[in-house]
Short mmCIF file of C-alpha atoms and ligand atoms in Angstrom, two decimals:
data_model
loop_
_atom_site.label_atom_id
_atom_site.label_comp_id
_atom_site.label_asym_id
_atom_site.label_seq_id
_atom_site.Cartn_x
_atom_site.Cartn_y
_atom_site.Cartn_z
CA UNK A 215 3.20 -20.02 26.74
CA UNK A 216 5.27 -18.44 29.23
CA UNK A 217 3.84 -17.07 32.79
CA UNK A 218 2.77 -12.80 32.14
CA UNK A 219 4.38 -10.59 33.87
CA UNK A 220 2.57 -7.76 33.01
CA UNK A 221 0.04 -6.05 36.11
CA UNK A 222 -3.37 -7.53 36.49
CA UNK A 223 -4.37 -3.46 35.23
CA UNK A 224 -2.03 -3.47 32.56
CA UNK A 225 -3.57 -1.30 29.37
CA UNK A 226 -3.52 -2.88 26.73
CA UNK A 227 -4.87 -0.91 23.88
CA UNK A 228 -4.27 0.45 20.14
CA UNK A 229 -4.06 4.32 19.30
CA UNK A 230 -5.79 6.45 16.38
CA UNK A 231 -6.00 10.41 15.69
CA UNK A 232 -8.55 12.33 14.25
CA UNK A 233 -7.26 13.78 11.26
CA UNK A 234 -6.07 10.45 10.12
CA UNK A 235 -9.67 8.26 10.55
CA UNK A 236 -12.25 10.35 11.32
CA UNK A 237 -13.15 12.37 7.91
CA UNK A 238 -16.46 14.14 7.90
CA UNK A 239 -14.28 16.69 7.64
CA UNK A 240 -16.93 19.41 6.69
CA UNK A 241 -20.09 17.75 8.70
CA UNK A 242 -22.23 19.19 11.28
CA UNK A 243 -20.39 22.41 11.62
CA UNK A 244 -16.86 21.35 11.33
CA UNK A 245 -14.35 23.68 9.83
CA UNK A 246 -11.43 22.56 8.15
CA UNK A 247 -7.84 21.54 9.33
CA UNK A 248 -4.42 22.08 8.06
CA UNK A 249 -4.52 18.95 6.66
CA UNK A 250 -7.94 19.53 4.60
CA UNK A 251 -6.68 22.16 2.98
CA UNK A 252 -2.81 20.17 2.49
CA UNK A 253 -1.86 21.41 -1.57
CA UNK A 254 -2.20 18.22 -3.77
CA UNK A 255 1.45 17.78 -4.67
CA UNK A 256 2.34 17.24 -0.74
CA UNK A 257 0.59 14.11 -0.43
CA UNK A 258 1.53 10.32 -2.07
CA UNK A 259 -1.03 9.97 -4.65
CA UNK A 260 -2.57 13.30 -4.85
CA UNK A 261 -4.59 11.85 -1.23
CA UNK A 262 -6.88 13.88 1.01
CA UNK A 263 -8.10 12.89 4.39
CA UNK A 264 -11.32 14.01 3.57
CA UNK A 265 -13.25 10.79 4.03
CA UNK A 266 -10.32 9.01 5.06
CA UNK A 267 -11.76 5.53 7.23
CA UNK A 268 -14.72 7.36 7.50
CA UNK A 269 -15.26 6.81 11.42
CA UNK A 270 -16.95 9.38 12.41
CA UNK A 271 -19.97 7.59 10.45
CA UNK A 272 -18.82 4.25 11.38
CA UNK A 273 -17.81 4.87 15.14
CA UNK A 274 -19.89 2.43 16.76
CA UNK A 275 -19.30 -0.45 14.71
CA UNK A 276 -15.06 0.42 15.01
CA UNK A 277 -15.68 -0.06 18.78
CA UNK A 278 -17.47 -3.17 18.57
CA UNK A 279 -14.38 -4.36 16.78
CA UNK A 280 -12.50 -2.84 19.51
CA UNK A 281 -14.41 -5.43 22.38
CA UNK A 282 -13.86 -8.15 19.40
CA UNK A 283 -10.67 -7.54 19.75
CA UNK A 284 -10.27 -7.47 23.43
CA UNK A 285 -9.09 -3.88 23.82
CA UNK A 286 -8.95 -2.27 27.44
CA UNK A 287 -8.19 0.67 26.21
CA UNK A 288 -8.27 3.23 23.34
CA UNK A 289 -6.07 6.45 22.49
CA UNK A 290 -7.78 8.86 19.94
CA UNK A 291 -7.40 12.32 19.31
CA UNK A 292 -10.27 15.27 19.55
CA UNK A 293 -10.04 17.25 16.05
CA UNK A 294 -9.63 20.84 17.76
CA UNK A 295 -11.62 22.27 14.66
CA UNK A 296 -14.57 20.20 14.88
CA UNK A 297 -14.97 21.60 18.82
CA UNK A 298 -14.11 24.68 17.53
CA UNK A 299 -14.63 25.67 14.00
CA UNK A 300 -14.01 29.42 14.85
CA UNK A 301 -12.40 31.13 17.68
CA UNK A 302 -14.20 31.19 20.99
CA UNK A 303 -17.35 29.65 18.84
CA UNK A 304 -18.46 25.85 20.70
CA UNK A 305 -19.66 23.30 18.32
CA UNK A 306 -22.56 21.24 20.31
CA UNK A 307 -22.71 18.72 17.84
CA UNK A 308 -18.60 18.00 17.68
CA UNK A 309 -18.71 17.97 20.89
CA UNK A 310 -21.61 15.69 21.27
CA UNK A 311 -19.48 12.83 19.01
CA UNK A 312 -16.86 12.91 21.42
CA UNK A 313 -18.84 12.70 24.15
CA UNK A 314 -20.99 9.86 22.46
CA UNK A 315 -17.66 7.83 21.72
CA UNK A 316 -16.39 8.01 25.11
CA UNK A 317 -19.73 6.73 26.73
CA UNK A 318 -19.48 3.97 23.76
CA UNK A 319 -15.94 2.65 24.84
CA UNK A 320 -16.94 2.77 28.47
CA UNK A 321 -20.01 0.73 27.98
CA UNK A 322 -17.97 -1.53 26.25
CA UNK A 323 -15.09 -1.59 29.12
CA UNK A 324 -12.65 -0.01 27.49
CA UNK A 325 -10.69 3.01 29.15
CA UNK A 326 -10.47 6.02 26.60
CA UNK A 327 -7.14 7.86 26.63
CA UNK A 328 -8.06 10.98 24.97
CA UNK A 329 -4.98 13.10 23.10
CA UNK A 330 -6.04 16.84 22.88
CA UNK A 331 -4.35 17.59 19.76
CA UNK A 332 -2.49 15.11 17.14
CA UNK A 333 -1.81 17.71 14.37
CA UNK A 334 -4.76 18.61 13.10
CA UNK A 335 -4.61 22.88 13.83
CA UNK A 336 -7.20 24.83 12.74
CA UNK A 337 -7.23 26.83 9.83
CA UNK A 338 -8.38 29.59 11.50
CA UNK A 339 -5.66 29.37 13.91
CA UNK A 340 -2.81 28.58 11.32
CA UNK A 341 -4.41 32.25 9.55
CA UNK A 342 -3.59 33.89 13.01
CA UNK A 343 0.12 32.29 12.40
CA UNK A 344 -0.37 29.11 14.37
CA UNK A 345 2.42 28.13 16.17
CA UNK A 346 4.71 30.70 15.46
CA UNK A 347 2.24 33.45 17.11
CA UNK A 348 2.04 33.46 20.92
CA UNK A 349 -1.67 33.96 20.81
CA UNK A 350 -1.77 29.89 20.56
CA UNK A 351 -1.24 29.44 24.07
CA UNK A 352 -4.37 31.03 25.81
CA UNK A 353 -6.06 29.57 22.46
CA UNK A 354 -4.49 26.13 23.62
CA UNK A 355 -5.73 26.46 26.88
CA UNK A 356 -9.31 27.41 25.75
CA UNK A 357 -9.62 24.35 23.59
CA UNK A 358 -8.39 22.44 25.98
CA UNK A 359 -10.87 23.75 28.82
CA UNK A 360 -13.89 22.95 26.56
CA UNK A 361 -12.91 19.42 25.72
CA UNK A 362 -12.34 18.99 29.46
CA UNK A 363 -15.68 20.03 30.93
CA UNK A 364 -17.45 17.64 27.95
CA UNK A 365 -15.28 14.40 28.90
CA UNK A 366 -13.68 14.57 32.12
CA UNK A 367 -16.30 13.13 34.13
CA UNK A 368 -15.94 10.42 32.74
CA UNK A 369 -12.10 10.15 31.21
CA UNK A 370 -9.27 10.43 33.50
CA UNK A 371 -6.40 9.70 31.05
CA UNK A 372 -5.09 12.85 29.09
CA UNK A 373 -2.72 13.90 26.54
CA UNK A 374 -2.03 17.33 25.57
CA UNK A 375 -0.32 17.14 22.90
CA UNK A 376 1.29 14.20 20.11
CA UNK A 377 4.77 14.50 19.34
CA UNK A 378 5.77 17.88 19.28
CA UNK A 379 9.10 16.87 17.80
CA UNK A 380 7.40 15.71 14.71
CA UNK A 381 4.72 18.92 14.29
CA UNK A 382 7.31 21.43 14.98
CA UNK A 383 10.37 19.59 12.60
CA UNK A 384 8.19 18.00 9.94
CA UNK A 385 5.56 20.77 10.01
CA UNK A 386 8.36 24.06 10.27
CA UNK A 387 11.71 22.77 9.50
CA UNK A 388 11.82 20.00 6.79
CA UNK A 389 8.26 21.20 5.55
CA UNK A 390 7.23 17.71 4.33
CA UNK A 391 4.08 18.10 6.78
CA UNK A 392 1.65 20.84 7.17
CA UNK A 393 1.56 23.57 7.54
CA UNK A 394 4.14 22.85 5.08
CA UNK A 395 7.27 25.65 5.97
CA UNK A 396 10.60 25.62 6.63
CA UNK A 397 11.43 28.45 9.14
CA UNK A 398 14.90 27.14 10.69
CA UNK A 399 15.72 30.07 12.97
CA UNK A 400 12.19 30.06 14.63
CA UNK A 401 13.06 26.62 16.42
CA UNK A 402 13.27 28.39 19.42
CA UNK A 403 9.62 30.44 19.13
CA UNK A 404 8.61 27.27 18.41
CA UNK A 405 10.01 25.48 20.95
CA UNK A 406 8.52 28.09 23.41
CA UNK A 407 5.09 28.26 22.37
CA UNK A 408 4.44 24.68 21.97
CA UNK A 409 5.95 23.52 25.12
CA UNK A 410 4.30 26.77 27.05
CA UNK A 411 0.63 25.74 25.37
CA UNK A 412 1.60 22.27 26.64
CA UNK A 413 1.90 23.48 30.24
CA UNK A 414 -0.96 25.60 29.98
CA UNK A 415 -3.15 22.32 28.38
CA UNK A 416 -1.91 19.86 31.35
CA UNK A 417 -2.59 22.81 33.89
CA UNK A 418 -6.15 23.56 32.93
CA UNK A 419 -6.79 19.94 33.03
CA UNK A 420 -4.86 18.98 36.48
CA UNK A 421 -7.51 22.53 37.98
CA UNK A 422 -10.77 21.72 36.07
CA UNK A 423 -10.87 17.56 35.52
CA UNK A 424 -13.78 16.17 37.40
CA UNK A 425 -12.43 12.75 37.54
CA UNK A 426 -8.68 12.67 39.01
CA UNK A 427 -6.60 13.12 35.95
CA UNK A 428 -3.47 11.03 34.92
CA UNK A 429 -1.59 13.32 32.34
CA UNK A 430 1.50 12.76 29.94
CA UNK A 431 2.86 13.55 26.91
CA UNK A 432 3.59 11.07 23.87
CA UNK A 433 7.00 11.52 22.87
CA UNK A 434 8.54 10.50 19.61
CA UNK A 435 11.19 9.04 21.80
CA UNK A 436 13.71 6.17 21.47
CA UNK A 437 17.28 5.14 22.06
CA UNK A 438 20.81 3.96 20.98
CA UNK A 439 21.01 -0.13 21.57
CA UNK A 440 23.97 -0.79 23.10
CA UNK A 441 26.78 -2.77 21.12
CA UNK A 442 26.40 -4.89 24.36
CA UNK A 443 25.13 -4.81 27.81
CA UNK A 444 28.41 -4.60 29.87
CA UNK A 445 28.83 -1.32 31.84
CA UNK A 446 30.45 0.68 29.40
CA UNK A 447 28.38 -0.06 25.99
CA UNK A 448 25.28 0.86 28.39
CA UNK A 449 26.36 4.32 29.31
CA UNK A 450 27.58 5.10 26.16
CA UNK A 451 24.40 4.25 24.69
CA UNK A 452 22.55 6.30 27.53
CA UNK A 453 24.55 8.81 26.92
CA UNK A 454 24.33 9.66 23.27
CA UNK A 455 20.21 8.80 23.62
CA UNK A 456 19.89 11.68 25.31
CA UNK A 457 22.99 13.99 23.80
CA UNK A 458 23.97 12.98 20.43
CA UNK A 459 22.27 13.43 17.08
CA UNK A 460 18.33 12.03 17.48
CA UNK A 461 18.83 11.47 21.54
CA UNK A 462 18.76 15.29 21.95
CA UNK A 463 16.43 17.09 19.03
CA UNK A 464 13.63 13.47 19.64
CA UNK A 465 14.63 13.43 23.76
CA UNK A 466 16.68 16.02 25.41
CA UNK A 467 15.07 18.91 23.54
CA UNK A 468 11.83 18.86 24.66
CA UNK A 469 11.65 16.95 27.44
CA UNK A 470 14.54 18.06 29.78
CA UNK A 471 12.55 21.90 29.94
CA UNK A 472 9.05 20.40 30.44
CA UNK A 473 10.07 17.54 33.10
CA UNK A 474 13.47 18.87 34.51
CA UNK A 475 13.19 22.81 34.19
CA UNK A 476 16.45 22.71 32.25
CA UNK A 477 17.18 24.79 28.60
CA UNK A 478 19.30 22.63 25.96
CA UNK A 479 21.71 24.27 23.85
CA UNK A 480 22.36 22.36 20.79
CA UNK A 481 23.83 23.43 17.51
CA UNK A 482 24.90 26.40 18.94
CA UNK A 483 20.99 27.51 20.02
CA UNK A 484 19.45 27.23 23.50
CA UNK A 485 16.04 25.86 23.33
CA UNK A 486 14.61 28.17 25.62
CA UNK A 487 15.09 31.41 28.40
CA UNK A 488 15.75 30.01 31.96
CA UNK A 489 13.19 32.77 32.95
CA UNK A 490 10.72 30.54 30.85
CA UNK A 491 11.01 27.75 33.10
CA UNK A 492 8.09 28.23 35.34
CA UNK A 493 5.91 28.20 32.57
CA UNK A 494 6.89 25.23 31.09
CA UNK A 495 8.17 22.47 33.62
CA UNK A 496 5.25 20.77 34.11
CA UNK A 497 4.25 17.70 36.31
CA UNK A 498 3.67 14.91 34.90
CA UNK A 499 2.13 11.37 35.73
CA UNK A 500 3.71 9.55 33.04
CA UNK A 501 5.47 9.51 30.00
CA UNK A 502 3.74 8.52 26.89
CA UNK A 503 6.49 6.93 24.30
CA UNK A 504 5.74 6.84 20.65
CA UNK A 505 8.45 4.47 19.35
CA UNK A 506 9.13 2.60 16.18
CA UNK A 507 12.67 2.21 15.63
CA UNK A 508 15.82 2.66 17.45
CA UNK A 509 17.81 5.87 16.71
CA UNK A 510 20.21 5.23 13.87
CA UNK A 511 23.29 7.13 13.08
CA UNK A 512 22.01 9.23 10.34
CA UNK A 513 18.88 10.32 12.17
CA UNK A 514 15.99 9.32 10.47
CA UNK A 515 15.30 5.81 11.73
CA UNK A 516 16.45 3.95 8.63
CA UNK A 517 19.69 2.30 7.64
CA UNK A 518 20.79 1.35 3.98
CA UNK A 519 22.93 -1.89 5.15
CA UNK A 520 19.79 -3.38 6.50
CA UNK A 521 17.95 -5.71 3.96
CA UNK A 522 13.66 -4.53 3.33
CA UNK A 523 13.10 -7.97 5.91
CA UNK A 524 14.78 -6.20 8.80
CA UNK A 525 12.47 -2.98 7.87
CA UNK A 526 8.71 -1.94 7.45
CA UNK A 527 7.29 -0.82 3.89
CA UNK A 528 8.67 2.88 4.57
CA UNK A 529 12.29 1.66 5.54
CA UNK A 530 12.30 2.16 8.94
CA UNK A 531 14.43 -0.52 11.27
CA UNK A 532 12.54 -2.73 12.95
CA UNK A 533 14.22 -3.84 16.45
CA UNK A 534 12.64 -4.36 19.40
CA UNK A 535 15.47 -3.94 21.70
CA UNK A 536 15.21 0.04 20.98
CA UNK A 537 11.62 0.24 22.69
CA UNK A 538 13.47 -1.57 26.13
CA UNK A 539 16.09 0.68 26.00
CA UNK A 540 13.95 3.80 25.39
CA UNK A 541 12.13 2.70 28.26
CA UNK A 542 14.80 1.86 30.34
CA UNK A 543 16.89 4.98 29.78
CA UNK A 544 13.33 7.73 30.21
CA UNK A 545 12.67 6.07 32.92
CA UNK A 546 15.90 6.50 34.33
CA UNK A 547 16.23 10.03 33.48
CA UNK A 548 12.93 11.39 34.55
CA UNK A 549 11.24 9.01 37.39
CA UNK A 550 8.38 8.66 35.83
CA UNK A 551 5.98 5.59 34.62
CA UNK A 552 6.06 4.88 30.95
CA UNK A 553 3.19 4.39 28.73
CA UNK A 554 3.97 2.86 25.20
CA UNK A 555 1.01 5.53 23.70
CA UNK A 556 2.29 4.03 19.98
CA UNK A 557 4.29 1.06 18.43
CA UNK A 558 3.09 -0.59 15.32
CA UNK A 559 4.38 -1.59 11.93
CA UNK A 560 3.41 -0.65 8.23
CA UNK A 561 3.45 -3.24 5.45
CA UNK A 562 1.64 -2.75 2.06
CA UNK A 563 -1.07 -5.30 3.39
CA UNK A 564 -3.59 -6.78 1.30
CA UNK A 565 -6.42 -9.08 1.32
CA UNK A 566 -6.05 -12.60 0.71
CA UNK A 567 -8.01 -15.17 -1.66
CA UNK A 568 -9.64 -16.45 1.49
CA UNK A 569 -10.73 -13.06 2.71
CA UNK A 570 -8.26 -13.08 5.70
CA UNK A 571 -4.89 -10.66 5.85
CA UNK A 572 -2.11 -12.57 6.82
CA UNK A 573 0.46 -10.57 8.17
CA UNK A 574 3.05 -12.90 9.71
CA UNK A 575 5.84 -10.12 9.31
CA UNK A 576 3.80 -7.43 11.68
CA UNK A 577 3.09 -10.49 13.87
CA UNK A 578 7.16 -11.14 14.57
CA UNK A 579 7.29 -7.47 14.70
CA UNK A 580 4.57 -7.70 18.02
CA UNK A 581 6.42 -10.14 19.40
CA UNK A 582 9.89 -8.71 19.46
CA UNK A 583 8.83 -5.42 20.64
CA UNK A 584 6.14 -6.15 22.87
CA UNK A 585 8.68 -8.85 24.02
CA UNK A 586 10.80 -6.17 25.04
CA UNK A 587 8.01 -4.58 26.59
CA UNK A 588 7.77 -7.54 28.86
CA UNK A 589 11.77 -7.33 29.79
CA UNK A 590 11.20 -4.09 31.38
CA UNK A 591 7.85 -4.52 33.19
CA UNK A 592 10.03 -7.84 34.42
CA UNK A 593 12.70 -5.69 35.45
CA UNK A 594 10.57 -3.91 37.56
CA UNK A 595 9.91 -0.32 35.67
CA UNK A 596 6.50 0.99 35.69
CA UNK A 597 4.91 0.44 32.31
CA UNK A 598 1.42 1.22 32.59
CA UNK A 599 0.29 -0.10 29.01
CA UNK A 600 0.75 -0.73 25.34
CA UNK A 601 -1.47 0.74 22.37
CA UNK A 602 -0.78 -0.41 19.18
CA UNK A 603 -0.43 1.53 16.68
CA UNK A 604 -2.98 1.69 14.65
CA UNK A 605 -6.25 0.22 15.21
CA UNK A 606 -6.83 0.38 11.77
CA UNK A 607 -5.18 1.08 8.44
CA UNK A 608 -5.34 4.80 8.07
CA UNK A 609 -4.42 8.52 6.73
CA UNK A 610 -0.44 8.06 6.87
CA UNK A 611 0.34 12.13 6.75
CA UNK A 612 2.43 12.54 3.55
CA UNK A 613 3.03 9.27 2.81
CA UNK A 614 -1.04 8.85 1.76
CA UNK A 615 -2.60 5.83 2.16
CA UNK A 616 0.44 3.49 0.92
CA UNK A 617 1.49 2.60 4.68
CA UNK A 618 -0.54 0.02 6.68
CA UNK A 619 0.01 -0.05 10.55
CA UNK A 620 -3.44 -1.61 11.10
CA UNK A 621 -4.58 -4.17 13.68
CA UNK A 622 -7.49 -4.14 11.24
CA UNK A 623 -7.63 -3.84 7.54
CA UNK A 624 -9.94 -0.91 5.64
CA UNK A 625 -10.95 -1.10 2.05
CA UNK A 626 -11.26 2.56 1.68
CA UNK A 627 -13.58 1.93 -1.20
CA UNK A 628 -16.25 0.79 0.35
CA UNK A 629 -15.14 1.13 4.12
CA UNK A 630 -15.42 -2.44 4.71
CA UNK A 631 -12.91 -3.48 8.26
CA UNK A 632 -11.22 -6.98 8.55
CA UNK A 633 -9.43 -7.72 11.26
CA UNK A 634 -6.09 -8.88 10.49
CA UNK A 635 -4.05 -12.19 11.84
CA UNK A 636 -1.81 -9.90 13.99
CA UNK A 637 -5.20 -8.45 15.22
CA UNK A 638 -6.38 -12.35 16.47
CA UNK A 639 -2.97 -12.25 17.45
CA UNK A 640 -2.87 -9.33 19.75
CA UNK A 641 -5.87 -10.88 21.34
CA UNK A 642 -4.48 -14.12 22.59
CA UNK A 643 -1.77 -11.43 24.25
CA UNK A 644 -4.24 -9.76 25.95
CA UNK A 645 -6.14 -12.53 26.90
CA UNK A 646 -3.12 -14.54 28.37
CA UNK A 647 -0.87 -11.91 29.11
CA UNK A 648 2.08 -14.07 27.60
CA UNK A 649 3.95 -14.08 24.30
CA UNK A 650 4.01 -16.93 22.09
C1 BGC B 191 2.43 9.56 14.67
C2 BGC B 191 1.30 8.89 13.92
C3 BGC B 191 1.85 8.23 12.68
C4 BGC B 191 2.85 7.18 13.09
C5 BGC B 191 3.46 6.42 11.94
C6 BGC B 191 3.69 8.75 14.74
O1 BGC B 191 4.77 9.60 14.55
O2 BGC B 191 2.00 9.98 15.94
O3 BGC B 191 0.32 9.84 13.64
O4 BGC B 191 0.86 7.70 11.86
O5 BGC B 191 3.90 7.78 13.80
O6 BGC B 191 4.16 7.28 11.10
#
């Protein structure tokens, strides 16, 4: 075991969103998501996230597992349509579960990072045209005021929104997620209203929070590796992370207007009016990276030549020297401290004879990237902590229930959790702070 590097306050935590564990999806006055209502032929296996892992009956015993596990921290998501379940209408007793959770982790010692919104619109606001009308960003703002008077007396860590990259392309462009449309020249609208709801979000939370708030975004974000690490490969690497393929619809896109004040123009569109600016560049405290694989020349994360050892169970590369890079290169561009707010691998895990899940492939995967992890904080850039994703096997979007990322295993028959080797093994990282 090697010395850690990482800061006595380092955070060290896994991640979850609502639509994707919670299910009670009609209980106690929720009203249903775009997901709920997702048609059956746009899910693997005909799946609904209806029940899901079932933790919003089995909350308390998930965060004992949590402390089992060692956790000092925990991102989840707040299911706008369970505070909510009609416009302007408050739901005490959604509200109430939040509130419950949060006092849970915190009597447990574990810091709650709460994300205001991880995909899961409202119906009722996807029937008022969701993010293509402008009414979302007052909406946005509401939602976000009434989640902030419940939990910020007691939560100071806040994040507006989850990878707008992903619910604007996946949800509008390639249509694979919901709402399920492909409206290619509305990129821009888009572009506008989520980044302006954004601002609005972080602003009503920087004026209202009763605790001092620490506010970023996650970011599907990543980088080129360079061939090597002379001068040259370096910038060439920083350079097309940031303006070629991936690097600028993943990076530049959205995070140039919202941290610099600066419009893109890619593919011939600009991403936004320079008029807009002042209500979108936003101040930020950190940046929240989501990041799996390194960008790959044909965009989507995955690469034929590689053999399935060199990849997780949906194809995507696994090499950790993409999250130190990523790191390295935001941090460079923006000045800001980096939180890794996801990094995790899927594998089509199972249970073993003995009872146990032995995942020794996710386990190599921890190491290498949170390996890399350790590089930068060594190099001196502020990375403020690490959650895992996912704390448990979940709701993977379109892909169903195939795709395991857990720390911990869920038989979704009978909602039974086992904690898996990698999540023993994330423990003896947190514990020592060093890698094996
Ligand atoms: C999302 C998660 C998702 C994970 C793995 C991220 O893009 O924020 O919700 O489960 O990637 O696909």
């Amino acid at each position: 075991m090697g010395e850690s590097v990482f800061p006595k306050d380092f955070l060290w935590g896994a991640a979850t969103a609502s639509a994707q564990i919670e299910g009670g999806w009609d209980c106690d006055g929720r009203t249903p998501s775009i997901w709920d209502v997702a048609p059956v032929n746009k899910i693997k296996g005909g799946a609904d996230c209806h029940t899901a892992c079932d933790h919003y009956h089995h909350w308390r015993e998930d965060v004992a597992m949590m402390k089992e596990l060692g956790l000092k921290s925990y991102r989840f998501s707040v299911s706008w349509s369970r505070v909510l379940p009609e416009e302007g209408k408050r739901n005490p007793k959604g509200i109430q579960f939040y509130s419950d959770l949060v006092d849970e982790l915190l009597k447990n010692g574990i810091e709650p990072l709460v994300t205001i919104y991880h995909w899961d619109l409202p119906v009722w606001m996807q029937e008022k045209g969701g993010w293509l009308s402008n009414s979302i960003v007052p909406l946005f703002a509401d939602y976000t005021r009434v989640v902030v008077d419940a939990l910020s007396d007691r939560v100071s860590w806040w994040i507006p929104m989850n990878e707008p990259q992903c619910f604007i392309m996946n949800g509008h462009m390639t249509g694979n997620h919901a709402p399920f449309v492909s409206h290619y020249l509305a990129l821009p609208k888009l572009t506008r209203n989520c980044l302006m709801a954004f601002h609005e979000s972080a602003e009503v939370i920087r004026k209202n929070a009763k605790k001092k708030p620490k506010i970023g975004i996650a970011s599907a974000s990543s980088a080129f590796i360079p061939e090597n690490e002379g001068k040259a490969a370096v910038a060439e690497a920083r350079r097309k992370s940031f303006y070629y393929k991936s690097g600028v619809m993943s990076n530049r896109w959205w995070l140039d207007p919202l941290l610099l004040g600066e419009t893109v123009r890619a593919y011939g569109i600009y991403s936004l009016r320079k008029s807009d600016m002042p209500k979108i560049q936003t101040k930020l405290d950190f940046i929240g990276v989501n990041n799996y694989s390194p960008f790959q020349e044909n965009w989507y994360g995955t690469n034929d030549a590689l053999p399935a050892e060199k990849k997780n169970s949906l194809g995507w590369v696994n090499d950790g020297r993409g999250i130190y890079w990523a790191i390295r290169f935001l941090h460079e561009r923006y000045q800001l401290p980096i939180m890794i707010t996801e990094n995790g691998m899927c594998d089509n895990d199972d249970l073993s004879d003995d009872g146990c899940v032995h995942d020794a492939k996710r386990i190599g995967y921890m190491d290498d990237y949170i390996g890399n992890v350790q590089r930068a904080v060594s190099e001196g850039i502020p990375v403020l902590g690490f959650q895992y994703w996912s704390l448990m096997d979940n709701f993977e979007w379109a892909e169903g229930y195939g795709p395991r990322f857990g720390l911990i295993h869920v038989d979704y028959k009978t909602q039974k959790r086992t904690i898996k080797d990698s999540g023993f093994h994330y423990r003896e990282i947190i514990e020592t702070g060093a890698l094996g």
